[in-house]
Coordinates of C-alpha atoms and ligand atoms in Angstrom, one line a residue:
M1 CA 15.1 -28.5 -29.0
K2 CA 14.1 -30.1 -25.7
E3 CA 11.1 -28.3 -24.4
L4 CA 11.9 -26.5 -21.0
R5 CA 10.2 -24.0 -19.2
R6 CA 11.8 -20.5 -19.7
Q7 CA 13.4 -18.9 -16.7
R8 CA 13.7 -15.1 -16.3
V9 CA 17.3 -13.8 -16.0
F10 CA 16.4 -12.0 -13.1
D11 CA 15.2 -15.2 -11.3
L12 CA 18.3 -17.1 -12.1
L13 CA 20.8 -14.2 -11.1
K14 CA 18.8 -13.6 -7.9
G15 CA 18.8 -17.2 -7.0
K16 CA 15.2 -17.2 -6.7
D17 CA 15.3 -21.2 -6.9
E18 CA 18.4 -22.9 -5.6
S19 CA 17.3 -26.2 -6.9
L20 CA 17.8 -25.0 -10.5
V21 CA 21.7 -24.9 -9.9
N22 CA 23.3 -27.9 -11.8
G23 CA 19.9 -28.7 -13.4
E24 CA 19.0 -27.8 -17.3
V25 CA 17.2 -24.6 -17.8
N26 CA 16.0 -22.4 -20.7
V27 CA 16.7 -18.9 -21.1
K28 CA 15.5 -16.5 -23.9
G29 CA 16.8 -13.3 -24.7
W30 CA 18.7 -10.7 -26.8
V31 CA 22.5 -11.1 -27.3
R32 CA 24.3 -8.1 -25.9
T33 CA 27.9 -9.1 -26.7
K34 CA 29.6 -12.2 -27.9
R35 CA 33.1 -12.8 -27.4
G36 CA 35.7 -15.7 -27.3
N37 CA 38.1 -17.9 -29.5
K38 CA 37.8 -21.0 -31.6
N39 CA 37.4 -23.1 -28.5
V40 CA 34.8 -21.2 -26.4
A41 CA 32.3 -18.5 -27.0
F42 CA 31.0 -16.3 -24.1
I43 CA 27.5 -14.6 -25.0
A44 CA 26.0 -12.1 -22.6
L45 CA 22.1 -12.4 -22.7
N46 CA 19.7 -10.0 -21.6
D47 CA 15.9 -10.6 -21.4
G48 CA 14.9 -7.2 -19.9
S49 CA 14.0 -8.6 -16.7
I50 CA 17.1 -7.2 -14.9
I51 CA 19.9 -4.8 -15.9
H52 CA 22.5 -7.7 -15.7
N53 CA 23.1 -10.1 -18.3
I54 CA 23.5 -13.9 -17.9
Q55 CA 26.7 -15.2 -19.3
V56 CA 26.0 -18.4 -21.8
V57 CA 29.2 -20.5 -22.4
V58 CA 29.4 -22.4 -25.6
E59 CA 32.2 -25.2 -26.0
V60 CA 32.5 -24.5 -29.5
Q61 CA 34.0 -27.9 -30.6
S62 CA 31.6 -30.1 -28.8
F63 CA 28.8 -27.8 -29.8
G64 CA 29.2 -27.9 -33.3
N65 CA 26.9 -25.9 -35.7
D66 CA 29.6 -23.3 -36.5
E67 CA 27.1 -21.8 -39.2
M68 CA 24.7 -20.7 -36.7
L69 CA 27.3 -19.7 -34.0
K70 CA 28.5 -17.3 -36.7
K71 CA 25.1 -15.7 -36.8
I72 CA 24.6 -15.0 -33.0
T73 CA 26.0 -11.5 -33.1
T74 CA 25.0 -8.4 -31.0
G75 CA 21.2 -7.9 -31.2
A76 CA 20.2 -11.5 -32.2
C77 CA 17.6 -13.2 -30.1
I78 CA 18.2 -16.6 -29.0
S79 CA 16.6 -19.4 -26.9
V80 CA 19.2 -21.5 -25.0
N81 CA 18.9 -24.9 -23.1
G82 CA 21.9 -25.6 -20.9
K83 CA 23.2 -26.4 -17.4
L84 CA 22.9 -23.7 -14.9
V85 CA 26.2 -23.9 -13.1
E86 CA 28.0 -21.6 -10.4
S87 CA 30.3 -19.3 -12.3
K88 CA 34.0 -19.3 -12.3
G89 CA 34.5 -15.9 -13.6
S90 CA 33.9 -12.6 -11.5
G91 CA 30.8 -10.6 -11.8
Q92 CA 28.0 -13.1 -11.9
N93 CA 27.1 -15.9 -9.6
V94 CA 25.9 -18.4 -12.1
E95 CA 26.2 -19.0 -15.9
I96 CA 24.7 -21.4 -18.3
L97 CA 26.7 -24.0 -20.2
A98 CA 24.8 -24.3 -23.5
H99 CA 23.7 -27.6 -25.0
E100 CA 21.2 -26.4 -27.4
I101 CA 20.5 -23.0 -29.0
E102 CA 17.7 -21.9 -31.3
L103 CA 18.3 -18.7 -33.1
Y104 CA 14.8 -16.9 -33.3
G105 CA 16.1 -13.6 -35.2
T106 CA 19.5 -12.5 -36.3
A107 CA 20.4 -8.9 -36.4
D108 CA 22.9 -7.9 -39.2
A109 CA 26.0 -6.5 -37.7
E110 CA 26.3 -4.1 -40.6
T111 CA 23.0 -2.4 -40.2
Y112 CA 21.9 -3.1 -36.3
P113 CA 21.8 0.5 -34.9
L114 CA 22.8 -0.8 -31.5
Q115 CA 25.7 -2.8 -32.6
K116 CA 28.1 -0.5 -30.7
K117 CA 27.9 0.7 -27.0
G118 CA 27.9 4.2 -26.1
H119 CA 25.3 6.0 -28.3
S120 CA 24.3 9.5 -27.4
L121 CA 20.8 9.9 -25.8
E122 CA 20.1 12.2 -28.7
F123 CA 20.6 9.5 -31.1
L124 CA 18.8 6.8 -29.0
R125 CA 15.8 9.2 -29.3
E126 CA 15.7 9.0 -33.0
I127 CA 15.5 5.1 -32.6
A128 CA 12.8 4.9 -29.9
H129 CA 11.8 1.7 -31.5
L130 CA 15.0 -0.1 -30.5
R131 CA 16.1 2.1 -27.5
P132 CA 14.3 -0.1 -24.9
R133 CA 16.8 -2.7 -25.6
T134 CA 19.8 -0.6 -24.1
N135 CA 20.7 -0.8 -20.5
T136 CA 19.9 2.7 -19.7
F137 CA 16.2 2.6 -21.1
G138 CA 15.8 -1.0 -19.7
A139 CA 16.7 0.6 -16.3
I140 CA 14.3 3.7 -16.8
F141 CA 11.3 1.6 -17.9
R142 CA 11.5 -1.0 -15.2
I143 CA 11.9 2.2 -12.8
R144 CA 8.8 3.7 -14.4
H145 CA 6.8 0.6 -13.9
A146 CA 7.8 0.3 -10.3
L147 CA 6.8 3.9 -9.7
A148 CA 3.4 3.4 -11.4
F149 CA 2.9 0.3 -9.1
A150 CA 4.0 2.2 -6.1
I151 CA 1.4 4.9 -6.8
H152 CA -1.5 2.6 -6.8
K153 CA -0.3 0.8 -3.7
Y154 CA 0.1 4.1 -2.0
Y155 CA -3.4 5.2 -2.6
N156 CA -5.1 1.8 -2.4
D157 CA -3.4 1.5 1.2
K158 CA -4.7 4.8 2.3
G159 CA -8.4 4.0 1.0
F160 CA -8.4 6.3 -2.0
Y161 CA -10.4 5.1 -5.1
Y162 CA -9.0 5.2 -8.5
L163 CA -11.3 7.3 -10.5
H164 CA -11.2 7.2 -14.4
T165 CA -11.5 10.6 -15.7
P166 CA -12.2 11.0 -19.5
I167 CA -9.6 11.8 -22.0
I168 CA -11.8 13.4 -24.3
T169 CA -13.5 16.3 -22.7
G170 CA -16.2 18.7 -23.7
S171 CA -14.9 21.5 -21.4
D172 CA -12.0 23.6 -21.7
A173 CA -12.3 25.7 -18.5
E174 CA -9.3 24.4 -16.7
G175 CA -7.3 26.9 -18.4
A176 CA -4.0 24.8 -17.8
G177 CA -2.9 25.0 -21.4
A178 CA -3.6 25.0 -25.1
M179 CA -5.5 21.9 -26.1
F180 CA -5.4 19.4 -28.9
R181 CA -8.9 19.3 -30.8
V182 CA -10.6 15.9 -31.2
T183 CA -12.9 16.1 -34.4
T184 CA -14.3 13.7 -37.0
L185 CA -15.2 16.5 -39.2
D186 CA -13.9 16.3 -42.8
L187 CA -11.0 18.8 -42.7
H188 CA -11.1 19.4 -46.5
N189 CA -14.7 20.3 -46.4
V190 CA -15.6 21.7 -43.0
P191 CA -19.5 22.0 -42.4
T192 CA -20.5 25.8 -41.5
T193 CA -23.4 27.6 -40.0
P194 CA -25.5 30.3 -41.7
E195 CA -23.0 32.8 -39.9
G196 CA -20.0 31.1 -41.6
K197 CA -18.7 29.5 -38.4
I198 CA -17.6 25.8 -38.3
D199 CA -20.8 23.9 -37.4
F200 CA -19.6 21.6 -34.5
Q201 CA -23.1 20.5 -34.0
Q202 CA -22.3 18.0 -36.9
D203 CA -19.3 16.9 -35.2
F204 CA -19.1 13.4 -33.5
F205 CA -20.3 14.7 -30.1
G206 CA -22.4 17.5 -31.4
K207 CA -19.9 20.0 -29.9
E208 CA -16.4 21.0 -29.7
T209 CA -14.2 18.5 -27.9
N210 CA -10.5 18.4 -27.1
L211 CA -7.9 16.0 -25.2
T212 CA -7.9 16.8 -21.6
V213 CA -5.3 18.9 -20.0
S214 CA -6.2 17.6 -16.5
G215 CA -8.7 15.2 -14.7
Q216 CA -9.0 17.5 -11.9
L217 CA -12.5 19.0 -12.5
E218 CA -14.0 15.5 -12.8
G219 CA -11.8 14.4 -10.1
E220 CA -13.6 17.0 -7.7
L221 CA -17.0 15.3 -8.7
G222 CA -15.7 12.0 -7.5
A223 CA -14.1 13.4 -4.4
L224 CA -17.4 15.2 -3.5
A225 CA -19.0 11.6 -3.4
L226 CA -16.4 9.3 -2.5
S227 CA -14.3 11.5 -0.2
N228 CA -10.8 10.3 -1.5
I229 CA -10.1 9.6 -5.1
Y230 CA -7.1 9.8 -7.5
T231 CA -6.7 9.9 -11.2
F232 CA -3.5 8.4 -13.0
G233 CA -3.7 9.0 -16.7
P234 CA -2.3 10.9 -19.7
T235 CA -3.0 14.4 -20.2
F236 CA -2.3 16.6 -23.2
R237 CA -1.0 20.2 -23.7
A238 CA -0.4 21.7 -27.1
E239 CA 1.9 24.5 -25.9
N240 CA 4.8 24.7 -28.2
S241 CA 7.4 24.5 -25.5
N242 CA 10.4 22.8 -26.6
T243 CA 12.2 22.3 -23.2
T244 CA 13.6 19.6 -21.3
R245 CA 10.8 19.5 -18.9
H246 CA 7.7 19.8 -21.1
L247 CA 5.9 17.1 -23.3
A248 CA 2.8 17.4 -25.0
E249 CA 1.5 14.2 -23.8
F250 CA 2.5 13.4 -20.3
W251 CA 1.0 11.6 -17.2
M252 CA -0.3 12.9 -14.3
I253 CA -1.5 11.8 -10.8
E254 CA -4.4 13.9 -9.4
P255 CA -5.7 13.1 -5.8
E256 CA -8.6 15.0 -4.7
M257 CA -9.8 15.1 -1.0
A258 CA -13.1 16.2 0.5
F259 CA -12.5 17.7 3.9
Y260 CA -8.7 18.4 3.4
D261 CA -7.5 21.9 3.8
I262 CA -4.3 23.3 2.4
N263 CA -2.2 21.9 5.1
D264 CA -3.6 18.5 4.9
N265 CA -3.0 18.8 1.1
Q266 CA 0.7 19.5 1.8
D267 CA 1.1 16.8 4.2
L268 CA -0.2 14.3 1.6
A269 CA 2.0 15.7 -1.3
E270 CA 5.2 15.4 0.9
D271 CA 4.2 11.9 2.3
F272 CA 3.4 10.8 -1.1
L273 CA 6.7 12.0 -2.7
K274 CA 8.9 10.5 0.1
Y275 CA 7.0 7.1 -0.2
L276 CA 7.4 7.0 -3.9
I277 CA 11.1 7.8 -3.8
G278 CA 11.6 5.4 -0.8
Y279 CA 9.8 2.6 -2.8
V280 CA 12.2 2.9 -5.9
L281 CA 15.3 3.2 -3.5
E282 CA 14.2 -0.2 -1.9
N283 CA 13.0 -2.1 -5.0
C284 CA 15.0 -0.8 -7.9
A285 CA 18.6 -0.7 -6.3
D286 CA 20.3 -2.4 -9.3
D287 CA 18.9 0.0 -11.8
L288 CA 19.6 3.1 -9.8
E289 CA 23.1 2.1 -9.2
F290 CA 23.5 1.7 -13.1
L291 CA 22.1 5.1 -13.6
Q292 CA 24.1 6.6 -10.9
K293 CA 27.4 5.1 -12.3
M294 CA 26.4 6.3 -15.8
Y295 CA 24.8 9.6 -15.6
D296 CA 24.8 11.2 -12.0
K297 CA 27.1 10.4 -9.2
E298 CA 25.1 12.0 -6.6
L299 CA 21.6 10.2 -7.6
I300 CA 21.1 7.9 -4.8
E301 CA 22.5 10.3 -2.1
R302 CA 20.1 13.0 -3.3
L303 CA 17.0 10.5 -3.4
Q304 CA 18.0 9.7 0.2
F305 CA 18.2 13.1 1.3
V306 CA 14.8 13.9 0.0
T307 CA 13.2 11.0 1.9
S308 CA 14.8 12.1 5.2
N309 CA 14.4 15.8 5.3
T310 CA 11.2 17.8 6.0
F311 CA 10.4 20.1 3.0
E312 CA 10.4 23.9 3.7
R313 CA 6.9 25.5 3.7
L314 CA 6.5 29.2 3.1
S315 CA 4.1 31.6 1.1
Y316 CA 4.6 33.0 -2.3
T317 CA 5.2 36.5 -0.6
A318 CA 7.8 35.3 1.7
A319 CA 9.6 33.5 -1.3
I320 CA 9.6 36.7 -3.4
E321 CA 11.2 38.8 -0.5
I322 CA 13.9 36.0 -0.4
L323 CA 14.5 36.2 -4.2
E324 CA 14.5 39.9 -4.1
K325 CA 17.1 40.1 -1.5
S326 CA 19.2 37.3 -3.1
G327 CA 21.5 39.7 -5.0
E328 CA 21.1 37.0 -7.8
K329 CA 20.8 38.1 -11.4
F330 CA 17.9 36.5 -12.9
E331 CA 16.9 36.4 -16.7
F332 CA 13.3 37.2 -15.6
P333 CA 13.4 39.9 -13.0
V334 CA 11.1 39.1 -9.9
K335 CA 8.4 41.2 -8.3
W336 CA 5.5 40.5 -6.4
G337 CA 2.8 39.3 -8.7
V338 CA 5.1 37.6 -11.4
D339 CA 4.6 34.0 -12.2
L340 CA 7.9 32.2 -11.0
Q341 CA 10.3 30.9 -13.5
S342 CA 12.2 27.6 -13.1
E343 CA 15.4 29.8 -12.3
H344 CA 13.5 31.3 -9.4
E345 CA 12.3 28.0 -8.2
R346 CA 15.7 26.3 -8.5
Y347 CA 17.3 29.2 -6.6
L348 CA 14.9 28.8 -3.7
V349 CA 15.5 25.0 -3.5
E350 CA 19.0 24.5 -4.5
K351 CA 20.7 27.6 -3.2
H352 CA 18.7 29.1 -0.6
F353 CA 17.0 26.3 1.3
K354 CA 18.9 23.3 -0.2
K355 CA 15.9 21.0 0.0
P356 CA 12.5 20.7 -1.5
V357 CA 10.1 23.6 -0.7
I358 CA 6.3 23.9 -1.0
L359 CA 5.1 27.6 -1.8
T360 CA 1.6 28.5 -1.0
D361 CA -0.9 31.3 -1.3
Y362 CA 0.0 32.6 -4.8
P363 CA -1.4 36.0 -6.3
R364 CA -4.8 35.1 -7.6
D365 CA -4.2 36.7 -11.0
I366 CA -1.6 34.1 -12.1
K367 CA -3.6 31.0 -10.8
A368 CA -6.7 29.1 -11.9
F369 CA -10.3 30.2 -11.2
Y370 CA -11.1 27.2 -9.0
M371 CA -8.6 28.0 -6.3
K372 CA -9.9 29.1 -2.9
Q373 CA -9.7 32.8 -2.3
N374 CA -7.9 34.1 0.7
D375 CA -9.5 36.9 2.7
D376 CA -6.8 39.4 1.6
G377 CA -8.5 39.7 -1.8
K378 CA -5.2 39.1 -3.4
T379 CA -4.1 35.6 -3.0
V380 CA -5.5 32.0 -3.2
R381 CA -4.9 28.8 -1.5
A382 CA -2.3 27.4 -4.3
M383 CA 0.5 25.2 -3.4
D384 CA 3.4 24.2 -5.6
V385 CA 6.1 21.8 -4.6
L386 CA 9.5 22.6 -6.0
F387 CA 12.2 20.0 -6.4
P388 CA 15.9 20.3 -7.0
K389 CA 17.0 20.2 -10.6
I390 CA 13.5 20.1 -11.6
G391 CA 11.6 23.1 -10.3
E392 CA 7.7 22.6 -10.1
I393 CA 7.0 18.8 -9.6
I394 CA 3.6 19.3 -8.0
G395 CA 0.8 22.1 -8.5
G396 CA -2.3 22.1 -6.4
S397 CA -4.6 24.1 -4.2
Q398 CA -7.5 24.1 -1.7
R399 CA -10.6 24.5 -4.0
E400 CA -13.1 27.5 -3.8
E401 CA -16.2 25.7 -2.3
N402 CA -18.2 28.7 -1.9
Y403 CA -20.7 29.0 -5.0
D404 CA -21.0 32.8 -4.8
K405 CA -17.3 33.4 -4.7
L406 CA -16.7 30.7 -7.5
V407 CA -19.2 32.3 -9.8
S408 CA -18.0 35.8 -9.4
R409 CA -14.5 34.5 -10.2
I410 CA -15.3 32.8 -13.4
K411 CA -17.3 35.9 -14.5
E412 CA -14.2 38.0 -13.8
M413 CA -12.3 35.5 -15.9
G414 CA -14.6 35.4 -18.7
I415 CA -15.3 31.7 -18.4
P416 CA -18.8 30.9 -19.9
E417 CA -21.2 29.5 -17.2
K418 CA -22.5 27.2 -19.5
D419 CA -19.4 25.5 -19.8
V420 CA -19.0 24.8 -16.2
W421 CA -22.6 24.5 -15.0
W422 CA -22.0 20.8 -13.8
Y423 CA -18.9 21.9 -11.8
L424 CA -20.9 24.8 -10.2
E425 CA -23.7 22.3 -9.0
T426 CA -21.3 20.6 -6.9
R427 CA -21.1 24.0 -4.8
K428 CA -24.9 24.2 -4.9
F429 CA -25.7 20.7 -3.6
G430 CA -23.6 19.6 -0.5
T431 CA -20.6 21.6 -1.0
A432 CA -17.6 20.8 1.1
P433 CA -14.2 22.1 1.8
H434 CA -11.7 20.0 -0.4
S435 CA -8.3 20.0 -1.8
G436 CA -6.1 18.4 -4.3
F437 CA -2.9 18.5 -6.4
G438 CA -1.4 17.1 -9.7
L439 CA 2.1 15.2 -9.8
G440 CA 3.5 15.2 -13.1
F441 CA 4.8 11.7 -13.5
E442 CA 7.8 12.4 -16.1
R443 CA 8.9 15.2 -13.8
L444 CA 9.1 12.7 -10.9
M445 CA 10.9 10.3 -13.3
L446 CA 13.4 12.8 -14.2
F447 CA 14.1 13.5 -10.4
I448 CA 14.3 9.8 -9.6
T449 CA 16.4 8.7 -12.6
G450 CA 18.7 11.8 -12.8
M451 CA 18.0 12.1 -16.7
G452 CA 18.3 15.4 -18.0
N453 CA 15.7 15.4 -20.5
I454 CA 12.0 14.6 -20.1
R455 CA 11.8 12.7 -23.4
D456 CA 14.2 10.2 -22.1
V457 CA 11.8 9.1 -19.2
I458 CA 8.9 8.3 -21.2
P459 CA 8.8 5.1 -23.9
F460 CA 7.4 7.3 -26.7
P461 CA 7.8 11.0 -26.2
R462 CA 5.2 13.5 -27.7
A463 CA 6.5 16.8 -28.5
P464 CA 6.4 19.2 -31.3
L465 CA 7.2 17.8 -34.4
N466 CA 7.7 14.5 -32.6
A467 CA 5.3 11.9 -33.0
E468 CA 7.1 9.2 -35.3
F469 CA 6.8 6.0 -33.1
Ligands
LIG501 O1 0.4 22.7 -12.3 P1 -0.5 22.1 -13.2 O2 -1.0 22.5 -14.4 O3 -1.8 21.6 -12.4 C1 -3.0 21.0 -12.9 O4 -3.2 20.6 -13.9 C2 -3.8 20.9 -12.0 N1 -5.3 20.6 -12.5 C3 -3.5 19.7 -10.9 C4 -4.4 19.6 -9.6 O5 -4.5 20.4 -8.9 N2 -5.2 18.5 -9.8 O6 0.3 20.6 -13.6 C5 0.5 19.8 -12.6 C6 1.9 19.1 -12.9 C7 3.1 20.2 -12.8 O7 3.4 20.5 -11.4 C8 4.1 19.4 -13.6 O8 4.8 18.7 -12.7 C9 3.3 18.7 -14.4 O9 2.0 18.5 -14.1 N3 3.3 19.2 -15.9 C10 3.9 18.8 -16.9 N4 4.7 17.7 -17.1 C11 5.3 17.6 -18.3 N5 5.0 18.2 -19.4 C12 3.9 19.3 -19.2 N6 3.8 19.9 -20.3 C13 3.7 19.6 -18.0 N7 2.7 20.5 -17.6 C14 2.6 20.4 -16.2
LIG502 MG1 1.6 24.4 -12.2

């Protein structure tokens, strides 16, 4: 085959380089379909750079090599040299008249799982190694990339620094969820102390370690030096919750800002979410249109609605009153002091306010030790952002910066001071008012893609009994 520079299907279909038209080009990709007759074959080729396929036209008689053409079936991978021409058919601007084809890999029609279209999402979850080759997952993973890029762009443009917090942590004080242990101890022969306890001094780090549930505590250390930081990394929670909104391994974005109070924190959260949704609307239009057509007719309208409306802000206490007066039959009854369930959150967002809601000032007994205590002695400066179809998408707070109040709270909650001495020192040395929050990346992906199950917005989901790939 003649050596030609490979062109991305994206660039050809978007007309990135007009001078290529009527010239000889090379494309490589996976065959989505092949149809035609004994005179001409049409191959729809996709290389993952764009939702659309480029059409490769083969004049069967003059091309020859019937043997190879027969092997070019759905799923096969090929490299094509041919003339890029304006398309006669509808639906695409350009197509390729093939001169030479190299068959990189066949895909046996009898056994290739994606031979036919229209598989269920459940089935595709079982073939997570191949599902990136479907239109749906191509679109989702391109959007996921765009969103990750936009997150870094947003904070970089605002002068925030990306702080890498550890994945393996020696502290389990956050209390955000059950943790996965990290150990190199021999599980068949665990060393014990004279008292018969596991001797973690003999473990790799000389102490108990786990996978982190959040980068926040370390993020605060960064903010109290660099002013504005954010983390963006994987976090791990070992709860056995088999829901459509929970993963055991998920990604979280956690900005932490010195000198921000709870109002600044809400402003940032709202602006950040609107920016990200706006970015995807602007940069991923083809993929969003595909997802809208296939899964959710109101998707783009819903995204536009969120970017163009002010979020409703109210206290937890005010929200409880609304829920109590709603006359709605909830599975979990509401009264002041209970943790809100997603049915309550969704009632507020979808039925009552009909737009995103930010709730603040939750009862302190249902929130973490580090949240700033209000003067009423009952509530803390917590903040949750609630979204349509999702419920909680962000959790955050202003932080308790007063050393004495923080120490008395950790005592009350039974957190050993020796586990958080380094955290407490930031309140001893140059403490400052500060705030932050955590955005669940996959929860945002659920909202933006309109998918119904969180396992479909991450390439390789980790959930109870699910770590095959
Ligand atoms: O509300 P959470 O537990 O807050 C924290 O971890 C704080 N340390 C954040 C901070 O203030 N820096 O979690 C934050 C968000 C939730 O609102 C939700 O979007 C997401 O993380 N989340 C999950 N996403 C997927 N699977 C799970 N198991 C999740 N748990 C929380
Ligand atoms: Mg939360």
